[in-house]
Amino acid sequence: MNPQTAQKKTKIAIIGICLCFLLGSLGYVHYMRTQSEQDSVQYLNNAAAQLQNTLIKQIDGDFQTLEALAIVIGETGIDDADRMIDILETINNQNQFVRMGYADLSGNADLVDIRSNHHLKKQVSQDPFFQQTLAEGRSLSDPQLDEEEEWVGSYGMLIKNNAGEPIGVLIAENLIDVYRSILDAPLLNGEGYSLLVDETGAVLMRPHRELPAEKQTLMELGQFTEKTLDTLQNWLANGHSGSLRYRSLAGEQAIAQLIPLGMNRWYLFSGVPTAALHKNYAQTSLGMTIIITLAALIFLMLMNWQSRSMQANQRALETLAYQDPLTGDRNFASFQKEVPALIKSGCTVWYCDIKKFKYFNDLFGYEQGDALLRDFSAVVKASLEDDELFCRVSGDNFAGLRQTADPQRLASWFNQLLAQLDQQMNEHSALVHLELCMGFFPVMEEELNLSVNEMVNRANIAHRSVKDQPGDQFAFFTPQLRAQTLRESELEAQAKKALARGEFEVYVQGKVNIQQNCRIVGGECLARWIHPEKGLIPPDQFIPLFEHNGMITQLDRLMFEKACVWLHDYLEAGRPPINLAVNVSRLDLFQDDFLDWYTAVKRRYAIPDGLLELEFTESVMLKDDQIFLQIVEELRERGFICSLDDFGSGYSSLNILKNLPIQVLKLDILFFRKSVDIARERIIIRNILTMAHELQMKTIAEGVETAEQVEFLKAAGCDIVQGYVYFKPMPLADFDQVLQAELDQPQGCRERAATV
């Protein structure tokens, strides 16, 4: 991605963030507005419930008055209509009814008007409220126009004598204004209104501000959707309550609350325009919206200023992100980004490093090492064709892409790379020969879905498979190599738990003094992993893993302490002293507590001086031979024997013999056996043994497998032999038995070799 595109995307992202902030803030305002609306709706519900209670109290109060009168009249046994009218007229003067009267069971009614003392006689037998009174004992009629063209509501209360037999009906009429004054209670500062309706939706009562002359239904007072209308009719028919939305005839959004009154299937319908619900928060919402918008604009201005400031550093940041600081070419991040556009079936991902590079650094210093990496990078760069690229992964590790999977072309390119590197580095060729190790992963069609990382890892697996082989090497990735790598990873994952569970045991390979009738004089302690499922795991499978992950120090110390425990018990039993050698890794040697820890364990188990031998390989001296020299001298003072292991298998030089106060020199006979001229080999071995003796070093030959080799080494002056010719590595218990057998019945060289 070029900087302009990245910058554009950054701006879009910033604007998107601002818009999200703005939308989120406006959403919050909307939420608050909705919350306000919900609060107002709740207020509407509460107000409607209060109106409901007030109406019910008014109606219940009227019924209670009539019920008391009916009881009094029934108990006094008054059956004279004229006398009863006189009593009702007197009582009504103290009541709020506009008319009161009496009707016999046939419906002949006589009412007196409190305002004019006018008597009204009428037949009410067919009136629904009269029939309901006879049937249920009491009733209240729907509002209706009387003879005076006034809207009234008629009450009926059944009168019974002392025997409980109906004798007539007490009738009272009230002006509808009594109830309309209750409906006049303001809703939301007068923005809302309340109506009394029946189960058909017909409007029975309205507030005073609305004319009551024309009877309407709820459906004619507003615009209802078909779904809302069905819901409303269902609620009215079944006595349900609830809130619903509709539009007024003027088209305004409105919310209404429907509540059953609990009498005559009447309902209280309270409505309010939606705009009125938002009125209280309109100014607040507007103010918050303005503030939020200004904040977003200020934020955008600040981000724009910051963007302009960052543009000056954009190129430098990209350089740091995608360019290797040492070689100036692309780094691994850049490689990962660019490869997907170039990868295709039939190309090859490769991975390599320069063998002995650490040794080169140790010899010539890091400046020369960096120069070597720059030169190698230039050689690789010059060898690539179009659509091919490479990168420096880290240290002396490089990876790249070639647009071919032909093994011959890849091998030819590898050899060409070697020739150019030799030519480039001829100034150092006399001092150290540099070698390359490379792995190839040819990409097939079915592997195109792999990530760049996975492809490089596969190339690295092939590279590691030949890394330890001598000379310039390259290899191709195979599924078998990957399976082997997975097995090694599995072992590495299990190693820590294996240490904690005590799965590592000490095996000992006996050492035989061939100059003293092949007497057993000691043994070398070797680590063996006894896996509970896989059995014995060879050390060449787990030692490199431990050296890689740093657990080799724990293993070294575990083996040393187990050797000390056995040797302590062995000596406590009064048996003759014997030498035990334990391997010490380079990582353990340079730990801060190395000297103190080994000394403390030796003293804890009371091991006498001169019995414990620490074996070091010559590779420990490549970094700092002066430090190693000081450590060896200190170890000797603390009673340890120091030996140099595998002499002749690495970078051995006479300086090692000259400078180090080593007490034991071990020659790896297996290494010398790889030579093509046995005569020359033996000359070298014989002279090394002679030099070691003149330097007062004891000599040990390990890897000895035949009696012929033993005879030669004995004649050449070698002191001790270690190898399969006499003993294979064995558990400590078996070694203890061998020592006991030797003590009981010593064997000579011929007999011992014959029994192996």
PDB file of N, CA and C in Angstrom, residues 326 354-374 392 394-397 425 428 431-434 586 621-624 651:
ATOM      1  N   LEU A 326      20.103  -3.250   8.462  1.00  0.00           N
ATOM      2  CA  LEU A 326      21.497  -3.609   8.210  1.00  0.00           C
ATOM      3  C   LEU A 326      21.807  -3.650   6.714  1.00  0.00           C
ATOM      4  N   ILE A 354      24.026 -18.765   6.828  1.00  0.00           N
ATOM      5  CA  ILE A 354      25.464 -18.958   6.591  1.00  0.00           C
ATOM      6  C   ILE A 354      26.016 -19.801   7.725  1.00  0.00           C
ATOM      7  N   LYS A 355      26.485 -20.984   7.402  1.00  0.00           N
ATOM      8  CA  LYS A 355      27.043 -21.856   8.428  1.00  0.00           C
ATOM      9  C   LYS A 355      28.335 -21.256   8.983  1.00  0.00           C
ATOM     10  N   LYS A 356      28.550 -21.475  10.261  1.00  0.00           N
ATOM     11  CA  LYS A 356      29.732 -20.968  10.979  1.00  0.00           C
ATOM     12  C   LYS A 356      29.714 -19.447  11.107  1.00  0.00           C
ATOM     13  N   PHE A 357      28.548 -18.834  10.929  1.00  0.00           N
ATOM     14  CA  PHE A 357      28.519 -17.370  11.013  1.00  0.00           C
ATOM     15  C   PHE A 357      28.863 -16.890  12.420  1.00  0.00           C
ATOM     16  N   LYS A 358      28.372 -17.608  13.444  1.00  0.00           N
ATOM     17  CA  LYS A 358      28.709 -17.211  14.815  1.00  0.00           C
ATOM     18  C   LYS A 358      30.210 -17.337  15.057  1.00  0.00           C
ATOM     19  N   TYR A 359      30.780 -18.373  14.495  1.00  0.00           N
ATOM     20  CA  TYR A 359      32.230 -18.550  14.609  1.00  0.00           C
ATOM     21  C   TYR A 359      32.958 -17.403  13.909  1.00  0.00           C
ATOM     22  N   PHE A 360      32.438 -17.009  12.756  1.00  0.00           N
ATOM     23  CA  PHE A 360      33.004 -15.870  12.024  1.00  0.00           C
ATOM     24  C   PHE A 360      32.931 -14.601  12.875  1.00  0.00           C
ATOM     25  N   ASN A 361      31.798 -14.386  13.516  1.00  0.00           N
ATOM     26  CA  ASN A 361      31.648 -13.214  14.388  1.00  0.00           C
ATOM     27  C   ASN A 361      32.654 -13.249  15.530  1.00  0.00           C
ATOM     28  N   ASP A 362      32.821 -14.455  16.119  1.00  0.00           N
ATOM     29  CA  ASP A 362      33.758 -14.576  17.234  1.00  0.00           C
ATOM     30  C   ASP A 362      35.191 -14.273  16.796  1.00  0.00           C
ATOM     31  N   LEU A 363      35.524 -14.704  15.588  1.00  0.00           N
ATOM     32  CA  LEU A 363      36.900 -14.518  15.114  1.00  0.00           C
ATOM     33  C   LEU A 363      37.179 -13.084  14.676  1.00  0.00           C
ATOM     34  N   PHE A 364      36.233 -12.477  13.947  1.00  0.00           N
ATOM     35  CA  PHE A 364      36.507 -11.184  13.307  1.00  0.00           C
ATOM     36  C   PHE A 364      35.736 -10.007  13.901  1.00  0.00           C
ATOM     37  N   GLY A 365      34.772 -10.294  14.800  1.00  0.00           N
ATOM     38  CA  GLY A 365      34.016  -9.211  15.412  1.00  0.00           C
ATOM     39  C   GLY A 365      32.724  -8.937  14.654  1.00  0.00           C
ATOM     40  N   TYR A 366      31.830  -8.227  15.312  1.00  0.00           N
ATOM     41  CA  TYR A 366      30.498  -7.988  14.754  1.00  0.00           C
ATOM     42  C   TYR A 366      30.522  -7.046  13.555  1.00  0.00           C
ATOM     43  N   GLU A 367      31.484  -6.161  13.503  1.00  0.00           N
ATOM     44  CA  GLU A 367      31.551  -5.260  12.335  1.00  0.00           C
ATOM     45  C   GLU A 367      31.784  -6.047  11.063  1.00  0.00           C
ATOM     46  N   GLN A 368      32.730  -6.963  11.110  1.00  0.00           N
ATOM     47  CA  GLN A 368      33.002  -7.792   9.942  1.00  0.00           C
ATOM     48  C   GLN A 368      31.822  -8.721   9.647  1.00  0.00           C
ATOM     49  N   GLY A 369      31.165  -9.179  10.719  1.00  0.00           N
ATOM     50  CA  GLY A 369      29.985 -10.021  10.516  1.00  0.00           C
ATOM     51  C   GLY A 369      28.878  -9.266   9.800  1.00  0.00           C
ATOM     52  N   ASP A 370      28.655  -8.003  10.178  1.00  0.00           N
ATOM     53  CA  ASP A 370      27.640  -7.186   9.499  1.00  0.00           C
ATOM     54  C   ASP A 370      28.015  -6.947   8.037  1.00  0.00           C
ATOM     55  N   ALA A 371      29.311  -6.722   7.798  1.00  0.00           N
ATOM     56  CA  ALA A 371      29.766  -6.506   6.419  1.00  0.00           C
ATOM     57  C   ALA A 371      29.536  -7.758   5.576  1.00  0.00           C
ATOM     58  N   LEU A 372      29.759  -8.925   6.199  1.00  0.00           N
ATOM     59  CA  LEU A 372      29.519 -10.176   5.491  1.00  0.00           C
ATOM     60  C   LEU A 372      28.044 -10.311   5.103  1.00  0.00           C
ATOM     61  N   LEU A 373      27.155  -9.966   6.017  1.00  0.00           N
ATOM     62  CA  LEU A 373      25.718 -10.056   5.724  1.00  0.00           C
ATOM     63  C   LEU A 373      25.315  -9.104   4.608  1.00  0.00           C
ATOM     64  N   ARG A 374      25.902  -7.912   4.591  1.00  0.00           N
ATOM     65  CA  ARG A 374      25.595  -6.957   3.518  1.00  0.00           C
ATOM     66  C   ARG A 374      26.098  -7.478   2.173  1.00  0.00           C
ATOM     67  N   ARG A 392      15.887 -10.386   4.550  1.00  0.00           N
ATOM     68  CA  ARG A 392      16.653 -10.867   5.707  1.00  0.00           C
ATOM     69  C   ARG A 392      15.659 -11.064   6.842  1.00  0.00           C
ATOM     70  N   SER A 394      16.376 -12.561  10.070  1.00  0.00           N
ATOM     71  CA  SER A 394      17.051 -12.129  11.306  1.00  0.00           C
ATOM     72  C   SER A 394      18.448 -12.724  11.284  1.00  0.00           C
ATOM     73  N   GLY A 395      19.375 -12.063  11.980  1.00  0.00           N
ATOM     74  CA  GLY A 395      20.734 -12.579  12.040  1.00  0.00           C
ATOM     75  C   GLY A 395      21.282 -12.885  10.661  1.00  0.00           C
ATOM     76  N   ASP A 396      21.738 -14.137  10.450  1.00  0.00           N
ATOM     77  CA  ASP A 396      22.246 -14.550   9.137  1.00  0.00           C
ATOM     78  C   ASP A 396      21.220 -15.394   8.388  1.00  0.00           C
ATOM     79  N   ASN A 397      19.948 -15.253   8.766  1.00  0.00           N
ATOM     80  CA  ASN A 397      18.871 -16.022   8.135  1.00  0.00           C
ATOM     81  C   ASN A 397      18.188 -15.192   7.058  1.00  0.00           C
ATOM     82  N   MET A 425      33.901 -13.005  -1.031  1.00  0.00           N
ATOM     83  CA  MET A 425      34.524 -13.102   0.283  1.00  0.00           C
ATOM     84  C   MET A 425      35.941 -13.650   0.228  1.00  0.00           C
ATOM     85  N   HIS A 428      38.564 -13.228   3.075  1.00  0.00           N
ATOM     86  CA  HIS A 428      38.527 -14.000   4.313  1.00  0.00           C
ATOM     87  C   HIS A 428      38.729 -15.490   4.071  1.00  0.00           C
ATOM     88  N   LEU A 431      41.159 -17.545   6.000  1.00  0.00           N
ATOM     89  CA  LEU A 431      40.986 -17.657   7.446  1.00  0.00           C
ATOM     90  C   LEU A 431      39.855 -18.610   7.823  1.00  0.00           C
ATOM     91  N   VAL A 432      38.730 -18.529   7.126  1.00  0.00           N
ATOM     92  CA  VAL A 432      37.607 -19.393   7.426  1.00  0.00           C
ATOM     93  C   VAL A 432      36.816 -19.635   6.139  1.00  0.00           C
ATOM     94  N   HIS A 433      36.409 -20.854   5.943  1.00  0.00           N
ATOM     95  CA  HIS A 433      35.618 -21.191   4.757  1.00  0.00           C
ATOM     96  C   HIS A 433      34.137 -21.112   5.119  1.00  0.00           C
ATOM     97  N   LEU A 434      33.434 -20.199   4.465  1.00  0.00           N
ATOM     98  CA  LEU A 434      32.009 -20.026   4.733  1.00  0.00           C
ATOM     99  C   LEU A 434      31.194 -21.004   3.901  1.00  0.00           C
ATOM    100  N   ARG A 586      27.702 -25.775  27.395  1.00  0.00           N
ATOM    101  CA  ARG A 586      28.202 -24.396  27.335  1.00  0.00           C
ATOM    102  C   ARG A 586      27.264 -23.444  28.069  1.00  0.00           C
ATOM    103  N   MET A 621      34.949 -22.701  24.227  1.00  0.00           N
ATOM    104  CA  MET A 621      36.044 -21.721  24.243  1.00  0.00           C
ATOM    105  C   MET A 621      35.970 -20.730  23.101  1.00  0.00           C
ATOM    106  N   LEU A 622      35.019 -20.907  22.191  1.00  0.00           N
ATOM    107  CA  LEU A 622      34.995 -20.055  21.008  1.00  0.00           C
ATOM    108  C   LEU A 622      34.597 -18.629  21.338  1.00  0.00           C
ATOM    109  N   LYS A 623      33.807 -18.453  22.397  1.00  0.00           N
ATOM    110  CA  LYS A 623      33.321 -17.117  22.714  1.00  0.00           C
ATOM    111  C   LYS A 623      34.337 -16.339  23.539  1.00  0.00           C
ATOM    112  N   ASP A 624      34.828 -16.968  24.617  1.00  0.00           N
ATOM    113  CA  ASP A 624      35.778 -16.257  25.479  1.00  0.00           C
ATOM    114  C   ASP A 624      36.639 -17.281  26.195  1.00  0.00           C
ATOM    115  N   TYR A 651      36.861 -27.659  16.010  1.00  0.00           N
ATOM    116  CA  TYR A 651      37.829 -26.680  15.522  1.00  0.00           C
ATOM    117  C   TYR A 651      39.112 -26.760  16.350  1.00  0.00           C
TER     118      TYR A 651
END
